Backbone as JSON Lines, residues from 0, in Angstrom:
{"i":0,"aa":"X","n":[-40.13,18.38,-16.2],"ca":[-39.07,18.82,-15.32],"c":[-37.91,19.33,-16.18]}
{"i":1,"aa":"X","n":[-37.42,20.56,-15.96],"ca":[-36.31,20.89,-16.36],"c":[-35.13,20.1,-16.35]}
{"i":2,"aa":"X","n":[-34.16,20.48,-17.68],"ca":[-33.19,19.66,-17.27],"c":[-31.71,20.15,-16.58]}
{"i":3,"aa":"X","n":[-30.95,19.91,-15.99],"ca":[-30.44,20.23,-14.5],"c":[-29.38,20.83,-15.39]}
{"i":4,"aa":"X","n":[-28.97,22.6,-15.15],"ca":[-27.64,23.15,-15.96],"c":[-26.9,23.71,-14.42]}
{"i":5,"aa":"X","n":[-25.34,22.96,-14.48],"ca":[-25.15,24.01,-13.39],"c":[-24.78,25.53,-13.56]}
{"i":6,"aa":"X","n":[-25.32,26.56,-12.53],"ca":[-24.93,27.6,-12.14],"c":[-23.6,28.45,-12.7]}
{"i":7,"aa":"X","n":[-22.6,27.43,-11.69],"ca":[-21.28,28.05,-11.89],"c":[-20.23,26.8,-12.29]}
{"i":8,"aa":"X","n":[-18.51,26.97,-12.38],"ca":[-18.01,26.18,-12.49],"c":[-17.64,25.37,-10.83]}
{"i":9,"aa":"X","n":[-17.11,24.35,-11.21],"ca":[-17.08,23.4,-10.12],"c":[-15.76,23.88,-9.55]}
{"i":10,"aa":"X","n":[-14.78,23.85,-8.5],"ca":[-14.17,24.62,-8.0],"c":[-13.06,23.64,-8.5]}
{"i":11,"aa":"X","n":[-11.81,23.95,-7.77],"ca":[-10.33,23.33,-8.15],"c":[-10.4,22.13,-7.16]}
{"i":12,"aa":"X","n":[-9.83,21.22,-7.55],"ca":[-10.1,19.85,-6.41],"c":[-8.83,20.29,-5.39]}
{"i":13,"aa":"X","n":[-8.94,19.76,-4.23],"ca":[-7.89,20.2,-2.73],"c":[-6.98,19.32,-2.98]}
{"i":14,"aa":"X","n":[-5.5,19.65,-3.1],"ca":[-4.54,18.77,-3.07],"c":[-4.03,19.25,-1.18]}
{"i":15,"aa":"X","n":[-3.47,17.71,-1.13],"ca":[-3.14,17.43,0.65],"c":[-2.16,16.42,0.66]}
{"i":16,"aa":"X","n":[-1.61,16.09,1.4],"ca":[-0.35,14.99,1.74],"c":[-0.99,13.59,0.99]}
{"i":17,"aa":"X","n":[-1.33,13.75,0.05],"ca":[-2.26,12.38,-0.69],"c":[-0.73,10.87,-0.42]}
{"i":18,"aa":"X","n":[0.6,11.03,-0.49],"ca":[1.56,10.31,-0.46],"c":[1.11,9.83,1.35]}
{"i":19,"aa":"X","n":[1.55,10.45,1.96],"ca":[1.33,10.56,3.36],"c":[-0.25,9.36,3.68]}
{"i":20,"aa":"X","n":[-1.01,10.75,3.02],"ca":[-2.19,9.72,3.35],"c":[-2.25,8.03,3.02]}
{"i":21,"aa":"X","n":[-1.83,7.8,1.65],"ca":[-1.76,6.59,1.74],"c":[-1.05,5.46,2.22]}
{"i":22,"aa":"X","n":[0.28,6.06,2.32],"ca":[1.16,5.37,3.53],"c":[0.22,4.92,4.72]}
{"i":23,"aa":"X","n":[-0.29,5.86,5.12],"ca":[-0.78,5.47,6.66],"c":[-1.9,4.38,6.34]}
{"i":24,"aa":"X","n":[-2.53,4.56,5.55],"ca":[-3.78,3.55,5.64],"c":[-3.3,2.07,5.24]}
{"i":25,"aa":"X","n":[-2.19,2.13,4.25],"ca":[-1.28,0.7,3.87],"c":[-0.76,0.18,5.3]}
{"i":26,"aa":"X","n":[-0.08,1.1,6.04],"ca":[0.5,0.16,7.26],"c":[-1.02,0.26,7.9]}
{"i":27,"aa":"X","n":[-2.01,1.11,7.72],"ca":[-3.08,0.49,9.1],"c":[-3.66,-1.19,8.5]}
{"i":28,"aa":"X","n":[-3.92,-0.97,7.39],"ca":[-4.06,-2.23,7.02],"c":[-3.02,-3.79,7.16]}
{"i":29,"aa":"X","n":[-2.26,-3.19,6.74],"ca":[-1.06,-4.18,7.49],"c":[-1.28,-4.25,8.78]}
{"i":30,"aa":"X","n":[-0.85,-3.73,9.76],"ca":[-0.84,-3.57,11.07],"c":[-2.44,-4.96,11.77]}
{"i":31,"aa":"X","n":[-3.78,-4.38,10.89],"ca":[-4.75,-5.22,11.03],"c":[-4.51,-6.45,11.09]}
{"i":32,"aa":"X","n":[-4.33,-6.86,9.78],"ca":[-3.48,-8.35,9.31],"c":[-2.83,-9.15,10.6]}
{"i":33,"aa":"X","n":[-1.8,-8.35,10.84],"ca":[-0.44,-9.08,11.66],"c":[-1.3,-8.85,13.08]}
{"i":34,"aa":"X","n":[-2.38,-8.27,13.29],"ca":[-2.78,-8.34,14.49],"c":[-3.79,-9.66,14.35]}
{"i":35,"aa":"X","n":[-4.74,-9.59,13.77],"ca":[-5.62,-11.19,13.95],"c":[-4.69,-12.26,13.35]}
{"i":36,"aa":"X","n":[-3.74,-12.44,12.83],"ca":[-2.71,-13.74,12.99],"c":[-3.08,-14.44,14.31]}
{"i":37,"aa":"X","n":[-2.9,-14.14,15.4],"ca":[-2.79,-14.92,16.49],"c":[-4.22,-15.31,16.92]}
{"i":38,"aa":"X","n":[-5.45,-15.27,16.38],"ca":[-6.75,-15.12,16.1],"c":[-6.77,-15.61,14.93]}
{"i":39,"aa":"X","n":[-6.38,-16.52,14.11],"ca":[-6.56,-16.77,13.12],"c":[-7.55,-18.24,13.15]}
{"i":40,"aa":"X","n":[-7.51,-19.2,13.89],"ca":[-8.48,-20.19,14.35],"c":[-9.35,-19.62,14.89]}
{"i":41,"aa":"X","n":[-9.6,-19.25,15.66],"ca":[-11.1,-17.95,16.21],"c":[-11.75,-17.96,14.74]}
{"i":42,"aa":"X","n":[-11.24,-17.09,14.12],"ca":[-11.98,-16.57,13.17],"c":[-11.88,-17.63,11.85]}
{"i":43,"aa":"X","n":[-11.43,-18.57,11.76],"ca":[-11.9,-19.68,10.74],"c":[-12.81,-20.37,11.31]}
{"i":44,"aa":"X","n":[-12.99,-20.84,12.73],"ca":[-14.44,-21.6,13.77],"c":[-15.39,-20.66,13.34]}
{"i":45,"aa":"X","n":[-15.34,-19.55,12.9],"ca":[-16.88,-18.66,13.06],"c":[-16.59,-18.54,11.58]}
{"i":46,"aa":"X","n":[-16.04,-18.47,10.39],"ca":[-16.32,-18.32,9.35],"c":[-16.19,-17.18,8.65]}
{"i":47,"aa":"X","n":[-15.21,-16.58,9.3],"ca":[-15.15,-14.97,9.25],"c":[-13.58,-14.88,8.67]}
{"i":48,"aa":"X","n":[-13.26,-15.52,8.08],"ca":[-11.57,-15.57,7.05],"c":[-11.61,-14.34,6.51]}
{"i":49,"aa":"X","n":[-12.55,-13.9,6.22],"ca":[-13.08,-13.12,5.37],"c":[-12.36,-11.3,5.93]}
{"i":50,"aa":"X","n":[-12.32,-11.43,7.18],"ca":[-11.75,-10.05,7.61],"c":[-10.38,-10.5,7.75]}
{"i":51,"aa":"X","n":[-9.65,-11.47,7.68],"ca":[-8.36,-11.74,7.8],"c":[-7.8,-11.35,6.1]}
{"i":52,"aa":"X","n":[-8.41,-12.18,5.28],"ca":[-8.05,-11.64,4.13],"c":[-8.36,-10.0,3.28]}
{"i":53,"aa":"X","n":[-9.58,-9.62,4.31],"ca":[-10.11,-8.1,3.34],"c":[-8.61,-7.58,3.93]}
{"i":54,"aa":"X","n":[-8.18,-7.4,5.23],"ca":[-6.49,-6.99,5.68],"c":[-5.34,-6.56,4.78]}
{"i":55,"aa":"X","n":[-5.82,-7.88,4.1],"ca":[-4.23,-8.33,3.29],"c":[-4.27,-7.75,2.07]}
{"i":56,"aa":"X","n":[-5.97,-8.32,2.02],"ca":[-6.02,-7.46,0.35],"c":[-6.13,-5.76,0.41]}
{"i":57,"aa":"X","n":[-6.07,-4.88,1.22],"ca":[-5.69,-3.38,1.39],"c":[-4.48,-3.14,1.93]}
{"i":58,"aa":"X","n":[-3.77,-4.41,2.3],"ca":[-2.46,-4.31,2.31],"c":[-1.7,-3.86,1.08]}
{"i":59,"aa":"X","n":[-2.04,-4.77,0.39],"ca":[-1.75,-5.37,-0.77],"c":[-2.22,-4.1,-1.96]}
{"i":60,"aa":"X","n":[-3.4,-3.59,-1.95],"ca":[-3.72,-2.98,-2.52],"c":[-3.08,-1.23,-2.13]}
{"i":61,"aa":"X","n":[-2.96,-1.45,-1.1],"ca":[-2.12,-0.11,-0.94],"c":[-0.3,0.49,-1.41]}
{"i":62,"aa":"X","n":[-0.05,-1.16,-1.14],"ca":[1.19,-1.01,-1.97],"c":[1.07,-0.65,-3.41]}
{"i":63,"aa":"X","n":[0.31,-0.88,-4.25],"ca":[-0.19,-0.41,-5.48],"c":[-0.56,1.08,-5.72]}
{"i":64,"aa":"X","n":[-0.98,1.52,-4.18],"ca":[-1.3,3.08,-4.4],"c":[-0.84,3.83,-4.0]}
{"i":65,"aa":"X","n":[0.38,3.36,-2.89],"ca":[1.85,4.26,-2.96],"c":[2.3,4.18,-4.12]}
{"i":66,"aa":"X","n":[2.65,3.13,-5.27],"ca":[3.66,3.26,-6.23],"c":[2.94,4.37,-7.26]}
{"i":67,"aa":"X","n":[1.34,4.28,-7.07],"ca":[0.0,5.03,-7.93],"c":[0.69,6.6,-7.71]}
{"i":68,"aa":"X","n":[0.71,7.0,-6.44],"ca":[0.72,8.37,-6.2],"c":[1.85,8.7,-6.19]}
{"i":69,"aa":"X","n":[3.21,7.91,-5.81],"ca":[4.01,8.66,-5.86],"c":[4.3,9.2,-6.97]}
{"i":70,"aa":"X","n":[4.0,8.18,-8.29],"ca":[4.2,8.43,-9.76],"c":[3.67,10.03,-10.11]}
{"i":71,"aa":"X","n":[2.38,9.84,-9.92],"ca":[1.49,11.28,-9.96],"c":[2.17,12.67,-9.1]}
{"i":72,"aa":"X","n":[2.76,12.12,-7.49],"ca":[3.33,13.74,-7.17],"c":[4.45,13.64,-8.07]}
{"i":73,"aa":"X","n":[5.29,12.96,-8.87],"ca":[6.3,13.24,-9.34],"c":[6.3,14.13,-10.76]}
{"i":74,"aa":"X","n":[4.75,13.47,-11.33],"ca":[4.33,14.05,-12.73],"c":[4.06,15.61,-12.23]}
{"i":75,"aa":"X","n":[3.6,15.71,-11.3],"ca":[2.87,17.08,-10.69],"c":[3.69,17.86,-10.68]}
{"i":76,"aa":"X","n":[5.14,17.53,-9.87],"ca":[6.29,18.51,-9.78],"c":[7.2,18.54,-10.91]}
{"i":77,"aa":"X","n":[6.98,17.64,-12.33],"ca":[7.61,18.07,-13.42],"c":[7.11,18.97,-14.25]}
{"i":78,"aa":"X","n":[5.25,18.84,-14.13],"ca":[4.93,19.36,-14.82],"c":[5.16,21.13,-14.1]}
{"i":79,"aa":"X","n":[5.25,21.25,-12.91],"ca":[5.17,22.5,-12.04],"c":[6.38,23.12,-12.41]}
{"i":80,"aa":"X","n":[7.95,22.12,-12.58],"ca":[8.43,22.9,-12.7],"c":[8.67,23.2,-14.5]}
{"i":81,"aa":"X","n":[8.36,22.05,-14.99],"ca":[8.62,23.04,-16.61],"c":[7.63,24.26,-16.7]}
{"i":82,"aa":"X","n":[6.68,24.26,-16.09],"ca":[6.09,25.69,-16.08],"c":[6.8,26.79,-15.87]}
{"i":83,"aa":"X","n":[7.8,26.5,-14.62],"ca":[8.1,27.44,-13.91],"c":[9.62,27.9,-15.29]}
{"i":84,"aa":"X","n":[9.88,27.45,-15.58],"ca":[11.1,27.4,-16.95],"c":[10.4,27.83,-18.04]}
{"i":85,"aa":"X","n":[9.86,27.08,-18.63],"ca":[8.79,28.11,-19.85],"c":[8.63,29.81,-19.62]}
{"i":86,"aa":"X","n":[7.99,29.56,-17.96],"ca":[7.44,31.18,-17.59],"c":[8.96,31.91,-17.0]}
{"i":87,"aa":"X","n":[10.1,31.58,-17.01],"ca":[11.34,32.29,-16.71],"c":[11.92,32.66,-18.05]}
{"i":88,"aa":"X","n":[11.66,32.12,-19.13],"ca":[12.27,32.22,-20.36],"c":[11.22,33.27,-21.26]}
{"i":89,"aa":"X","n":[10.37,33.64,-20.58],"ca":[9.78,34.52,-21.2],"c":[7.94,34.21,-21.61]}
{"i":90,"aa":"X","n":[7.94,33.14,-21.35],"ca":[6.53,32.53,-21.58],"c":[6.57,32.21,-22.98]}
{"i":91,"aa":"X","n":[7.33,32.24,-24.15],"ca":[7.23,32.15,-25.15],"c":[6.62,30.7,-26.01]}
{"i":92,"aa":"X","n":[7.1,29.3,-24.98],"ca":[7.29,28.62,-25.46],"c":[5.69,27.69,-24.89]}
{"i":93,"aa":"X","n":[4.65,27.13,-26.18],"ca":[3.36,26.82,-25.87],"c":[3.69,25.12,-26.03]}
{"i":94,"aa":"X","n":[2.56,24.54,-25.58],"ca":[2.33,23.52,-25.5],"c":[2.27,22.63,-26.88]}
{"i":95,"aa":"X","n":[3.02,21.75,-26.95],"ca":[2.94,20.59,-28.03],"c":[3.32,21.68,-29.43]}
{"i":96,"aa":"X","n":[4.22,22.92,-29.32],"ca":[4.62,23.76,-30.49],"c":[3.72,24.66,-31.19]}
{"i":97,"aa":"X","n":[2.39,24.72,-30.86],"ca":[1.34,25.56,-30.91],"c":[1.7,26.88,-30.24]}
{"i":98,"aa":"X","n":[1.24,28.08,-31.39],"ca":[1.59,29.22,-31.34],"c":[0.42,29.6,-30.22]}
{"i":99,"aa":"X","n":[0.21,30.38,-29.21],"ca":[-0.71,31.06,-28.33],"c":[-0.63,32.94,-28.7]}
{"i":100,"aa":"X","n":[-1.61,33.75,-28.31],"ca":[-1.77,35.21,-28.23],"c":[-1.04,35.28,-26.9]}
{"i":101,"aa":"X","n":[-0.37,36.5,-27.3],"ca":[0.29,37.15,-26.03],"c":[1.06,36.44,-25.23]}
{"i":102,"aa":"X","n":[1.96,35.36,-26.28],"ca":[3.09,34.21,-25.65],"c":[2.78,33.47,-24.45]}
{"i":103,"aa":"X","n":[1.63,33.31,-23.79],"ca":[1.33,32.41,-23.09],"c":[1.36,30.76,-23.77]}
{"i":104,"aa":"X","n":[1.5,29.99,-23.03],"ca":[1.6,28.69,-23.15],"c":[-0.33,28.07,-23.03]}
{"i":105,"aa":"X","n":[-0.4,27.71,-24.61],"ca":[-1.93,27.34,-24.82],"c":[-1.91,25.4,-24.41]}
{"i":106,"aa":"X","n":[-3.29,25.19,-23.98],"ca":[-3.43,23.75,-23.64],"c":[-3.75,23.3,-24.91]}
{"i":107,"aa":"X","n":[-3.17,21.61,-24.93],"ca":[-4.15,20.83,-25.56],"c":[-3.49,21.6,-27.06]}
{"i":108,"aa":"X","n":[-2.49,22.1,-27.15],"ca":[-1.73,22.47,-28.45],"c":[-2.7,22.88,-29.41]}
{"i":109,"aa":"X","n":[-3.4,23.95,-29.09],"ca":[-4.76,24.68,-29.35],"c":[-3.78,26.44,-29.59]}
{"i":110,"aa":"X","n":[-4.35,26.79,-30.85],"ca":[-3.68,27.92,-30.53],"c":[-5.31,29.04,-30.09]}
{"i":111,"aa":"X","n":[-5.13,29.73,-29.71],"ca":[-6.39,31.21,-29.06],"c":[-7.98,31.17,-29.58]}
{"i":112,"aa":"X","n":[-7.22,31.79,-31.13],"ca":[-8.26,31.66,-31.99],"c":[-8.43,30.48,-32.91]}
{"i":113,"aa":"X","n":[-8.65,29.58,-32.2],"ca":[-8.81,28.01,-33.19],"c":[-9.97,27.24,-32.22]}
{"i":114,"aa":"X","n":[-11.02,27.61,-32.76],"ca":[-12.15,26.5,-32.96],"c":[-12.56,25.17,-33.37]}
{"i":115,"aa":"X","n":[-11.09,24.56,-33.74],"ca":[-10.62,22.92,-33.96],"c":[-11.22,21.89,-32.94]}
{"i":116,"aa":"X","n":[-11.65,22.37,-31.97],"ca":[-11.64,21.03,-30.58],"c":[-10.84,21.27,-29.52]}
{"i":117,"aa":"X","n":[-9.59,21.99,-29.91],"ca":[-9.39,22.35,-28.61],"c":[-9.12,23.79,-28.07]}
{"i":118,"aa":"X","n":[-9.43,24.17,-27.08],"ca":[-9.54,25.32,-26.33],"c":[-8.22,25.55,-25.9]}
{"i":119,"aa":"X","n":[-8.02,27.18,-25.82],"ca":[-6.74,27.63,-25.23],"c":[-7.07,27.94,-24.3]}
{"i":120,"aa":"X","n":[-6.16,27.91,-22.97],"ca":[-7.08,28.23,-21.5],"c":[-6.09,30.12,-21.39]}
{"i":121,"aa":"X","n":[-6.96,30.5,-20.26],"ca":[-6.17,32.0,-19.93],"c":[-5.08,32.07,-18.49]}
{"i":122,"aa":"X","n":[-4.64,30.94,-18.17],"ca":[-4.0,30.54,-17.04],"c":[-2.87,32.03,-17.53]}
{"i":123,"aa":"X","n":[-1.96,31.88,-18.62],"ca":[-0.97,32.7,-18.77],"c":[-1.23,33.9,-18.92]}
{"i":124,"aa":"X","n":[-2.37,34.45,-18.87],"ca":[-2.7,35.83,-19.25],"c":[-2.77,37.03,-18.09]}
């Protein structure tokens, strides 16, 4: 059997209200919680604690992934806007002080023609 090469490249991943999204699922999880409270003997007679606490722990765990994402949209919009400043000043200025062709800003502080390990991408071109 051959071994599996893909085709083409894999596409750009979908960014969406990812902040938003996780808000909502932290309070649905909460919301769960504070609802079987009053059901909380019910569900220790049958042995089922077990959905009272999975609640708490995506409570719990969601507070962890608001503080997760908000961090990330914040990295997202610094990194968006020093782009947007680099590319107002002329594009001159590359990544980590690495020289690029045709003053674009190279990744991974790779300059064009350097076969070192890292690649310059053509985003600026």
């Amino acid at each position: 059997m051959a071994k599996w090469t893909p085709k083409h490249e894999a596409p750009e991943p979908l960014e969406g209200p990812v902040v938003a999204t996780v808000v909502g699922g932290t309070i649905l999880w909460f919301v769960l919680f504070v609802a079987q409270i009053p059901f909380y003997s019910w569900f220790e007679d049958r042995d089922l604690m077990w959905w009272v606490w999975t609640c708490l722990a995506g409570a719990g765990l969601g507070l962890i992934g608001i503080w997760y994402v908000r961090g990330r949209e914040a990295a997202i919009k610094r990194t968006r806007a020093a782009e947007a400043t680099s590319a107002a000043d002329g594009g001159a200025a590359a990544d980590n002080g690495a020289a690029a062709d045709n003053g674009a800003a190279a990744d991974n502080g790779a300059a064009a023609g350097d076969n070192g390990g890292g690649a310059a991408t053509g985003e600026g071109k």
